PDB file of C-alpha atoms in Angstrom:
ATOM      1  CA  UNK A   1     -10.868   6.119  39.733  1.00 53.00           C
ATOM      2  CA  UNK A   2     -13.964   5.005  40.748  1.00 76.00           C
ATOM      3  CA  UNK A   3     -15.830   4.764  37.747  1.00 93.00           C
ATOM      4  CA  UNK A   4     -16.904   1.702  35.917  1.00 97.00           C
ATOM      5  CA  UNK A   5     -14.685   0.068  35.060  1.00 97.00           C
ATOM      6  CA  UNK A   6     -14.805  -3.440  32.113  1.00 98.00           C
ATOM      7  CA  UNK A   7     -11.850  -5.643  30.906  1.00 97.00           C
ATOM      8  CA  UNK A   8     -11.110  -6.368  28.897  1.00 98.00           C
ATOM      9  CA  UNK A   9     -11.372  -3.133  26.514  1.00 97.00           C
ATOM     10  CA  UNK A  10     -10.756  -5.476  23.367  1.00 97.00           C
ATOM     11  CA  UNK A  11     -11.295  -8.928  21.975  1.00 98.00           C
ATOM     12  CA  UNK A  12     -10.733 -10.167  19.031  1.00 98.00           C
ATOM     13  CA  UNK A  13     -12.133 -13.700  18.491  1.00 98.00           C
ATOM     14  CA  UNK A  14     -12.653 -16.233  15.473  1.00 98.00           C
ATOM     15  CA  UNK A  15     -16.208 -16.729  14.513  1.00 98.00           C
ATOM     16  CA  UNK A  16     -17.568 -19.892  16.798  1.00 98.00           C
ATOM     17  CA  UNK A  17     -15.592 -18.785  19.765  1.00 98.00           C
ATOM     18  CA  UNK A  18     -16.772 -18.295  23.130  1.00 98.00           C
ATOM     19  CA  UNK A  19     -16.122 -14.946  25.258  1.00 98.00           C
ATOM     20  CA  UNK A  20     -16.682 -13.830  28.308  1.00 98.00           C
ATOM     21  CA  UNK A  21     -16.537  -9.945  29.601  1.00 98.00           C
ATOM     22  CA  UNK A  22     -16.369  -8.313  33.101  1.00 98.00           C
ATOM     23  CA  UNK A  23     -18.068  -5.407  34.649  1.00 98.00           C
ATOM     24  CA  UNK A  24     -17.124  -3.963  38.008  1.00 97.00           C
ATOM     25  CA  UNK A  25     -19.830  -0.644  38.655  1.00 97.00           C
ATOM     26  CA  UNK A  26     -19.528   1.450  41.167  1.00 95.00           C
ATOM     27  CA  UNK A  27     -19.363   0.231  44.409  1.00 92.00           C
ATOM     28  CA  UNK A  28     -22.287   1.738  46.193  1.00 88.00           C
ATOM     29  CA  UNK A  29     -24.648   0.992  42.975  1.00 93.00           C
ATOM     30  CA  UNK A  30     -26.811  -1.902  43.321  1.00 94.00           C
ATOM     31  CA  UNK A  31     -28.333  -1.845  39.514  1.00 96.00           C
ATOM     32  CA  UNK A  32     -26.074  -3.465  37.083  1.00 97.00           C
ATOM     33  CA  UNK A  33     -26.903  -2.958  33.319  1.00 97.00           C
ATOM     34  CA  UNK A  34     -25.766  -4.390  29.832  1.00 98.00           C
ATOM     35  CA  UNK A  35     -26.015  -2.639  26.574  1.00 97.00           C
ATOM     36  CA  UNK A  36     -24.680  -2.944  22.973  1.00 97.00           C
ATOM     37  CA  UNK A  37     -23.673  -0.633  20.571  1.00 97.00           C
ATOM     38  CA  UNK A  38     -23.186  -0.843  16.992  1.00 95.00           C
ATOM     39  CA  UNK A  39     -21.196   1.712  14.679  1.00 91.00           C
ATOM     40  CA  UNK A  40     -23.091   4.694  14.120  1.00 90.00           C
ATOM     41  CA  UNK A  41     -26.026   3.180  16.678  1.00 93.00           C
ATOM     42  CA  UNK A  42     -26.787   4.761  19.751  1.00 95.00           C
ATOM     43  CA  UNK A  43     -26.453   2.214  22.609  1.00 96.00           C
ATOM     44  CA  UNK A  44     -29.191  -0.606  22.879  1.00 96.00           C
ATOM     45  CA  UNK A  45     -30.677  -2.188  26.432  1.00 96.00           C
ATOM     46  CA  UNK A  46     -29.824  -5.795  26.627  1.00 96.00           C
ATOM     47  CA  UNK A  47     -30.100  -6.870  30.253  1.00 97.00           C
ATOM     48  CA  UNK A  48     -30.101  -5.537  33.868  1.00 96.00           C
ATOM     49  CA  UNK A  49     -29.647  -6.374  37.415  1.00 97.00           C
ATOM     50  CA  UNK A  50     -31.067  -5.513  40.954  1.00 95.00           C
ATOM     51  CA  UNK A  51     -28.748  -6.870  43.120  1.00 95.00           C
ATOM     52  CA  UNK A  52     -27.712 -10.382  42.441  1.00 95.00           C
ATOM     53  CA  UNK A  53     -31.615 -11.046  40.435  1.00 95.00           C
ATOM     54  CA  UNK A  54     -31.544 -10.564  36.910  1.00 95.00           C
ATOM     55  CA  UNK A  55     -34.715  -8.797  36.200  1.00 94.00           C
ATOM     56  CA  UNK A  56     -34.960  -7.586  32.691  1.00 93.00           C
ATOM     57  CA  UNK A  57     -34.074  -9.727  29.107  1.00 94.00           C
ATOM     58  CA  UNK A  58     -34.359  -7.891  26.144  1.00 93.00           C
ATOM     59  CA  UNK A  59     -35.402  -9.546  22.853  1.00 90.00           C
ATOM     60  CA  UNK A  60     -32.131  -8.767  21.636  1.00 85.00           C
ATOM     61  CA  UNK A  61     -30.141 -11.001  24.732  1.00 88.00           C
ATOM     62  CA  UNK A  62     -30.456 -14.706  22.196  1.00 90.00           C
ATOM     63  CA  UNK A  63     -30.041 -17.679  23.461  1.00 93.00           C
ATOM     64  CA  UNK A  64     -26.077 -17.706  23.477  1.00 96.00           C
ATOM     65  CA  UNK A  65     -25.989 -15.173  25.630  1.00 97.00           C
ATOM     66  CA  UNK A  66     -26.015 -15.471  29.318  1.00 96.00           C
ATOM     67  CA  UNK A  67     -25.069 -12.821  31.946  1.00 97.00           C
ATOM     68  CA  UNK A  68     -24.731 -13.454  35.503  1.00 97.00           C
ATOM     69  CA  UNK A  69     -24.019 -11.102  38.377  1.00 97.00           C
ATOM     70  CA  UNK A  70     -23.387 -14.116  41.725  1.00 93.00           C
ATOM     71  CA  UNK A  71     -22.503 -11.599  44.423  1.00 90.00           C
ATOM     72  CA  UNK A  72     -24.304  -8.552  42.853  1.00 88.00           C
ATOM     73  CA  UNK A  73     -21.169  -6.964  42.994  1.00 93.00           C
ATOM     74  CA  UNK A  74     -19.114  -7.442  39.454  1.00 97.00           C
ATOM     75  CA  UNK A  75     -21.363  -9.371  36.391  1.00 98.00           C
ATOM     76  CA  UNK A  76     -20.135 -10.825  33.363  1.00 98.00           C
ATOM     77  CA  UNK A  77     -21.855 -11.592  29.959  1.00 98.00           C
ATOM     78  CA  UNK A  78     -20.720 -14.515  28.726  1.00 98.00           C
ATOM     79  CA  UNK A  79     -21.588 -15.214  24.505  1.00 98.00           C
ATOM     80  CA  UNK A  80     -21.396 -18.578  23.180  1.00 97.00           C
ATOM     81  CA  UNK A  81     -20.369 -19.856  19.463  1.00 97.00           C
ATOM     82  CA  UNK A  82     -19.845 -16.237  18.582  1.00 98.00           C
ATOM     83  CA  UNK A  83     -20.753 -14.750  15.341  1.00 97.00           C
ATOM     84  CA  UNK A  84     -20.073 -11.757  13.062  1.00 96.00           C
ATOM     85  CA  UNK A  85     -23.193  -9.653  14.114  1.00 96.00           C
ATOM     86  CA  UNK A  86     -22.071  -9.938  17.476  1.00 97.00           C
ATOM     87  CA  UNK A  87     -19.481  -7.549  16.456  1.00 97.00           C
ATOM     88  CA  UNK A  88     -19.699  -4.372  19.008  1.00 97.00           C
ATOM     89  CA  UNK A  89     -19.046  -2.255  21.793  1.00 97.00           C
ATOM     90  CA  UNK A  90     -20.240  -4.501  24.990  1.00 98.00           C
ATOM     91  CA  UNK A  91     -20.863  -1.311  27.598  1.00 98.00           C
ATOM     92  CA  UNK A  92     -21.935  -2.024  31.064  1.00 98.00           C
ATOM     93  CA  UNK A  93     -23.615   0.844  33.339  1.00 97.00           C
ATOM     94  CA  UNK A  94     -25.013   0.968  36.691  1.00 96.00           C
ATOM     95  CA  UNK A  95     -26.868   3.310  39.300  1.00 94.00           C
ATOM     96  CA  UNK A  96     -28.523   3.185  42.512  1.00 92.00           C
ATOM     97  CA  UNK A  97     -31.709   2.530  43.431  1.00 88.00           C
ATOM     98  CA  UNK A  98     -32.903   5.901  44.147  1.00 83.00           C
ATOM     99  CA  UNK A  99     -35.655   7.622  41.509  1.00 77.00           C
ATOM    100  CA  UNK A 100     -33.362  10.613  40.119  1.00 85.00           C
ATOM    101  CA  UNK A 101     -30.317   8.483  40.194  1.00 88.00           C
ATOM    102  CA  UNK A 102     -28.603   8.471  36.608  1.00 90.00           C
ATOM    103  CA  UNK A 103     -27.202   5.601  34.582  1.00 92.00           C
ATOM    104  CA  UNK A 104     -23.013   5.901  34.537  1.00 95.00           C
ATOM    105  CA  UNK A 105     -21.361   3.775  31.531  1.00 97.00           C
ATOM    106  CA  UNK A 106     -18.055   2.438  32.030  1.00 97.00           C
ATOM    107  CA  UNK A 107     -15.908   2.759  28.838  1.00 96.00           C
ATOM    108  CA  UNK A 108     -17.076  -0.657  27.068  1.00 97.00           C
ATOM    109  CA  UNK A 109     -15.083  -3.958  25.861  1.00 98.00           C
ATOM    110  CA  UNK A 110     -15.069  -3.637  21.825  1.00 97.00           C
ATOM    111  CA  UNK A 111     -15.638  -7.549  20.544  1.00 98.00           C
ATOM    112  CA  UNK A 112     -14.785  -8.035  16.733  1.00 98.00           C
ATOM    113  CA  UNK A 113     -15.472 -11.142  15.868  1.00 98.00           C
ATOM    114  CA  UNK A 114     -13.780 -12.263  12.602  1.00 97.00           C
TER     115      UNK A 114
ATOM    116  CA  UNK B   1     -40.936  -0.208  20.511  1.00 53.00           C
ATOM    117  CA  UNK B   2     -39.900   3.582  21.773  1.00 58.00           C
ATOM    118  CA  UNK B   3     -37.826   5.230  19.548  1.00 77.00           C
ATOM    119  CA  UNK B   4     -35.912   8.886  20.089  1.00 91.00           C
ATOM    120  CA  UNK B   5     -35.532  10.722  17.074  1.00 95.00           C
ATOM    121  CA  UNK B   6     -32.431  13.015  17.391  1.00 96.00           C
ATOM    122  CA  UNK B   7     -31.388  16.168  15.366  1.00 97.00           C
ATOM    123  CA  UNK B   8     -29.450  16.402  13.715  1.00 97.00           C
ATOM    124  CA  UNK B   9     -27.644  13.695  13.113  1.00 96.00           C
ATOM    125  CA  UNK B  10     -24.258  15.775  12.346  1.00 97.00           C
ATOM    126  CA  UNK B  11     -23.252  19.548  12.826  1.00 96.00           C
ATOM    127  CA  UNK B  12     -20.469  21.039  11.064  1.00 96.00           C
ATOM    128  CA  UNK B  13     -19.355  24.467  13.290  1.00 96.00           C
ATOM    129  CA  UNK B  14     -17.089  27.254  13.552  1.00 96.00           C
ATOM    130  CA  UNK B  15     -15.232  27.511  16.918  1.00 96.00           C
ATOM    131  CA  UNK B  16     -17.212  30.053  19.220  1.00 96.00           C
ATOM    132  CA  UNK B  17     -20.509  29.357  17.814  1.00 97.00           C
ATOM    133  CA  UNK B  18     -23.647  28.414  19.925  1.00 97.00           C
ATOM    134  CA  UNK B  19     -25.030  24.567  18.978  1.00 96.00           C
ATOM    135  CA  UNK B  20     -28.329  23.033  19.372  1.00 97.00           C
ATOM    136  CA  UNK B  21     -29.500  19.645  19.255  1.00 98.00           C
ATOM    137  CA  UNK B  22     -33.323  18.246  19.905  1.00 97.00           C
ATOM    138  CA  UNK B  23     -34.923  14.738  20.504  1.00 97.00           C
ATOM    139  CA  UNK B  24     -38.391  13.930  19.829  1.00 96.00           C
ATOM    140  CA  UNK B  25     -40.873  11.014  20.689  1.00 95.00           C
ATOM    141  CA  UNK B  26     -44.162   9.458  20.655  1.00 92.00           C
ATOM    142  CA  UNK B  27     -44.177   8.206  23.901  1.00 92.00           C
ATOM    143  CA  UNK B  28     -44.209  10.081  27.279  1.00 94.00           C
ATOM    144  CA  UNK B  29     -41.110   9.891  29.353  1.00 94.00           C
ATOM    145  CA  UNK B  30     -40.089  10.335  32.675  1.00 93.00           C
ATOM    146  CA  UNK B  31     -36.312  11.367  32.589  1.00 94.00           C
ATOM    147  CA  UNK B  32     -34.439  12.808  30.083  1.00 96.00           C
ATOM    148  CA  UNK B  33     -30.743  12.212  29.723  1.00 96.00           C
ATOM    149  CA  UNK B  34     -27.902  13.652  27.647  1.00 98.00           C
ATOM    150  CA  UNK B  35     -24.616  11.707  27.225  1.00 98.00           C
ATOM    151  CA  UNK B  36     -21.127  12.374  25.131  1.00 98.00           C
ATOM    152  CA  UNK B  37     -19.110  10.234  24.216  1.00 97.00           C
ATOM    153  CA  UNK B  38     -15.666  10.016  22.409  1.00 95.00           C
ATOM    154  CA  UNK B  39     -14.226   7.642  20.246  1.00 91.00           C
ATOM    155  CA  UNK B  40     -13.456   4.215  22.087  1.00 90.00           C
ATOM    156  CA  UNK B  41     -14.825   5.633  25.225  1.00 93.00           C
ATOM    157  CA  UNK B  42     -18.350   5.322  26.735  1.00 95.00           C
ATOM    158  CA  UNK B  43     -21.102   7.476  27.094  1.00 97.00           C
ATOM    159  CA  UNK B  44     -20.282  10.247  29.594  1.00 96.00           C
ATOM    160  CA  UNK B  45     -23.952  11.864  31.398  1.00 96.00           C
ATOM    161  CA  UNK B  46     -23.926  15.712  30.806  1.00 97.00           C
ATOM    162  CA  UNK B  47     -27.560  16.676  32.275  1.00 97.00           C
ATOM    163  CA  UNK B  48     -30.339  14.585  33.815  1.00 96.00           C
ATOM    164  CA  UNK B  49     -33.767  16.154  33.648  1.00 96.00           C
ATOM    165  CA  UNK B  50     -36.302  14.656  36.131  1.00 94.00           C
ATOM    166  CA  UNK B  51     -39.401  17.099  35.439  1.00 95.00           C
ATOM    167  CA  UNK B  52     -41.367  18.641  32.369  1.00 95.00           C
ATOM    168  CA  UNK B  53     -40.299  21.993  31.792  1.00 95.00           C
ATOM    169  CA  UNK B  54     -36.814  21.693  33.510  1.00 95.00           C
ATOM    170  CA  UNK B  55     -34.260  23.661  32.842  1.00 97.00           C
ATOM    171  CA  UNK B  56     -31.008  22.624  33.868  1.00 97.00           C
ATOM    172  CA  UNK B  57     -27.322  24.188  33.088  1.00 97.00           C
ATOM    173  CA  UNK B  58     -23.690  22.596  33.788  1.00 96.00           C
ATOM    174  CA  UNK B  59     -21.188  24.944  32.554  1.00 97.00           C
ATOM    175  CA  UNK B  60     -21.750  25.955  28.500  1.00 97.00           C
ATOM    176  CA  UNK B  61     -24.484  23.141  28.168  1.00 98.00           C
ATOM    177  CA  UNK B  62     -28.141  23.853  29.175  1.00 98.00           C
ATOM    178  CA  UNK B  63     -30.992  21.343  28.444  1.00 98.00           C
ATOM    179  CA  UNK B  64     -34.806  21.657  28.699  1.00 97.00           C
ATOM    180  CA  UNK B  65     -37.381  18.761  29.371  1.00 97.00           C
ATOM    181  CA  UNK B  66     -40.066  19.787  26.886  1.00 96.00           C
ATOM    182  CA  UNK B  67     -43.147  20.604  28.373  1.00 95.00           C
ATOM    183  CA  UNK B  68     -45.106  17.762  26.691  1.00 94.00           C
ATOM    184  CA  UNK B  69     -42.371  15.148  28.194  1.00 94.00           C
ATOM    185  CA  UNK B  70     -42.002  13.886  24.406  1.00 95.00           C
ATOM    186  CA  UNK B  71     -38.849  15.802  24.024  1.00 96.00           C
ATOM    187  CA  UNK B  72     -35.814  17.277  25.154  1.00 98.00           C
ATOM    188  CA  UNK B  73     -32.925  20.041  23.674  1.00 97.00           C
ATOM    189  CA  UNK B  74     -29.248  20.586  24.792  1.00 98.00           C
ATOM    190  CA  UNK B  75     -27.695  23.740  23.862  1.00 98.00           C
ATOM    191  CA  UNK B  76     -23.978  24.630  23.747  1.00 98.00           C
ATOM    192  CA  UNK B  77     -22.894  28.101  24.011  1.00 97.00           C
ATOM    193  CA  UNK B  78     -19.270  29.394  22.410  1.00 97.00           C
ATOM    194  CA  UNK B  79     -18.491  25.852  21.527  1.00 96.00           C
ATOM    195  CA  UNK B  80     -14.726  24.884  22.052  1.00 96.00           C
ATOM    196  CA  UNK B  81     -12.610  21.950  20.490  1.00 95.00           C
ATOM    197  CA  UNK B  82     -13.163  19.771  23.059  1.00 95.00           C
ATOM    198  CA  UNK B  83     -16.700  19.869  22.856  1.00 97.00           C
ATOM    199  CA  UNK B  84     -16.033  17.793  19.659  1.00 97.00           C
ATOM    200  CA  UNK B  85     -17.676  14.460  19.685  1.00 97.00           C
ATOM    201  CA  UNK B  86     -20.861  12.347  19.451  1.00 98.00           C
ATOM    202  CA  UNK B  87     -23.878  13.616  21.685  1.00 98.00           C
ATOM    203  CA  UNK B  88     -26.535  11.183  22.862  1.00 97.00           C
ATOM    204  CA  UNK B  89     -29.905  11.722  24.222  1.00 97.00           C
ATOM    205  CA  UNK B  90     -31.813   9.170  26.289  1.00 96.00           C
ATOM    206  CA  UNK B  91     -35.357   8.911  27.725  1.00 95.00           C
ATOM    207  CA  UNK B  92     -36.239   6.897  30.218  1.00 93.00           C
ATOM    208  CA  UNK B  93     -40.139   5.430  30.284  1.00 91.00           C
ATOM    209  CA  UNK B  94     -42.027   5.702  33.642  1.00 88.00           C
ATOM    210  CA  UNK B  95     -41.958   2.300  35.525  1.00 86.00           C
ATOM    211  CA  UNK B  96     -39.019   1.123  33.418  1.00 89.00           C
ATOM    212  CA  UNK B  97     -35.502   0.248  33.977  1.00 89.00           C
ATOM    213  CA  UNK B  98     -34.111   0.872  30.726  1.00 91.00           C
ATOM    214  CA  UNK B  99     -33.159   3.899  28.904  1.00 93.00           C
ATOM    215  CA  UNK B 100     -33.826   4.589  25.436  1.00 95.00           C
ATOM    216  CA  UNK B 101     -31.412   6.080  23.425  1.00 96.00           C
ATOM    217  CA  UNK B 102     -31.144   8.454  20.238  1.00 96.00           C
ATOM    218  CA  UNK B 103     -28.987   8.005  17.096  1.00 95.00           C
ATOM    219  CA  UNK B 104     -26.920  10.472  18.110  1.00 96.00           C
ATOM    220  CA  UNK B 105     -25.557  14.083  16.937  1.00 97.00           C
ATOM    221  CA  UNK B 106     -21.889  14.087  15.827  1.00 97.00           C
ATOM    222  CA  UNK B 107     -20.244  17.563  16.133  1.00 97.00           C
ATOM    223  CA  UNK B 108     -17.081  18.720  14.376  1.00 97.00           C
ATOM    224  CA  UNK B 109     -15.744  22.100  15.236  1.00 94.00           C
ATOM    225  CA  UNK B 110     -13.152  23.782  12.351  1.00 87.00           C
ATOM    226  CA  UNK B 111     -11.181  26.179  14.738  1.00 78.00           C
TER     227      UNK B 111
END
């Protein structure tokens, strides 16, 4: 499969915890995004990449949390001192750069945070 | 900030019947997108729509890109179990990277 793929699917962590998740997109796509996704939410834009450059933060992306993408290959989003309204699906996406080129989610890492 | 209102927010259906489901905004978008996704899973794209007044089909699923570029439908015709699930739209603003997403339309089929 070639899709996109994120490990790990789960994590359970204790409040105050750090975590880190990986995305690996699809190999041709260059544009790496992060969203989140609460229960009954659709999914909400947190960061993306072009490349290796991060280009976009949204207001949501606080301080604890840091994404990086070094090779612009694979990224991870790293969130520090974790707490209980971090709890939710993590899903990472990516495309190419091409105009009518469409956003493909891989199937998400689920963080509960207790 | 953009927001997609999506409707309904839940269908309740008989096997073999025809759904529909709209989205609706103030803002003008660019690209329209319709996503499913299934418990645990992610989003899954069903339709891009690049241009006002498009009308695009894949399989039982058609979806227009209103005219007005402030909204979008998806139809499904002779709906089947597996069509069960939670049905996202998305619009994408001109000049931005981000999509924007609805709340979503959850569809339960009684066979």
């Amino acid at each position: 499969d070639t899709g996109v793929s994120q490990d790990p699917r789960h994590k359970i962590t204790k409040r105050g915890q750090n975590v880190t998740f990986r995305c690996d997109p699809i190999s041709e796509h260059n544009r790496l995004y992060w969203y989140r996704q609460t229960l009954g939410q659709g999914p909400e834009f947190l960061t993306y990449f072009q490349n290796e450059a991060q280009l976009e933060k949204s207001r949501l992306l606080s301080d604890r949390f840091s994404a990086e993408r070094p090779k612009g290959s694979f990224s991870t989003l790293e969130i520090q001192r974790t707490e209980q309204g971090d709890s939710a699906m993590y899903l990472c996406a990516s495309r190419t750069s091409g105009d009518h080129s469409p956003l493909h989610f891989g199937n998400g890492t689920r963080l509960t945070v207790t | 900030g953009q927001q997609l209102n999506q409707s309904p927010q839940s269908m309740f259906i008989q096997e073999g019947e025809d759904v529909s489901m709209n989205c609706t905004s103030s803002s003008i978008f660019n690209t329209w997108l319709w996503y499913k996704q299934d418990p645990g899973e992610g989003p899954v794209l069903l339709i891009a729509l690049y241009k006002a007044g498009e009308l695009t089909s894949n399989g039982r699923l058609t979806a227009q890109f209103g005219i007005t570029r402030k909204d979008s439908f998806l139809n499904i015709s002779a709906s089947i179990p597996s069509d069960v699930g939670i049905y996202f739209c998305a619009g994408q603003l001109k000049g931005a990277q981000k999509l924007v997403f609805g709340q979503g339309t959850r569809l339960t089929i009684n066979p």
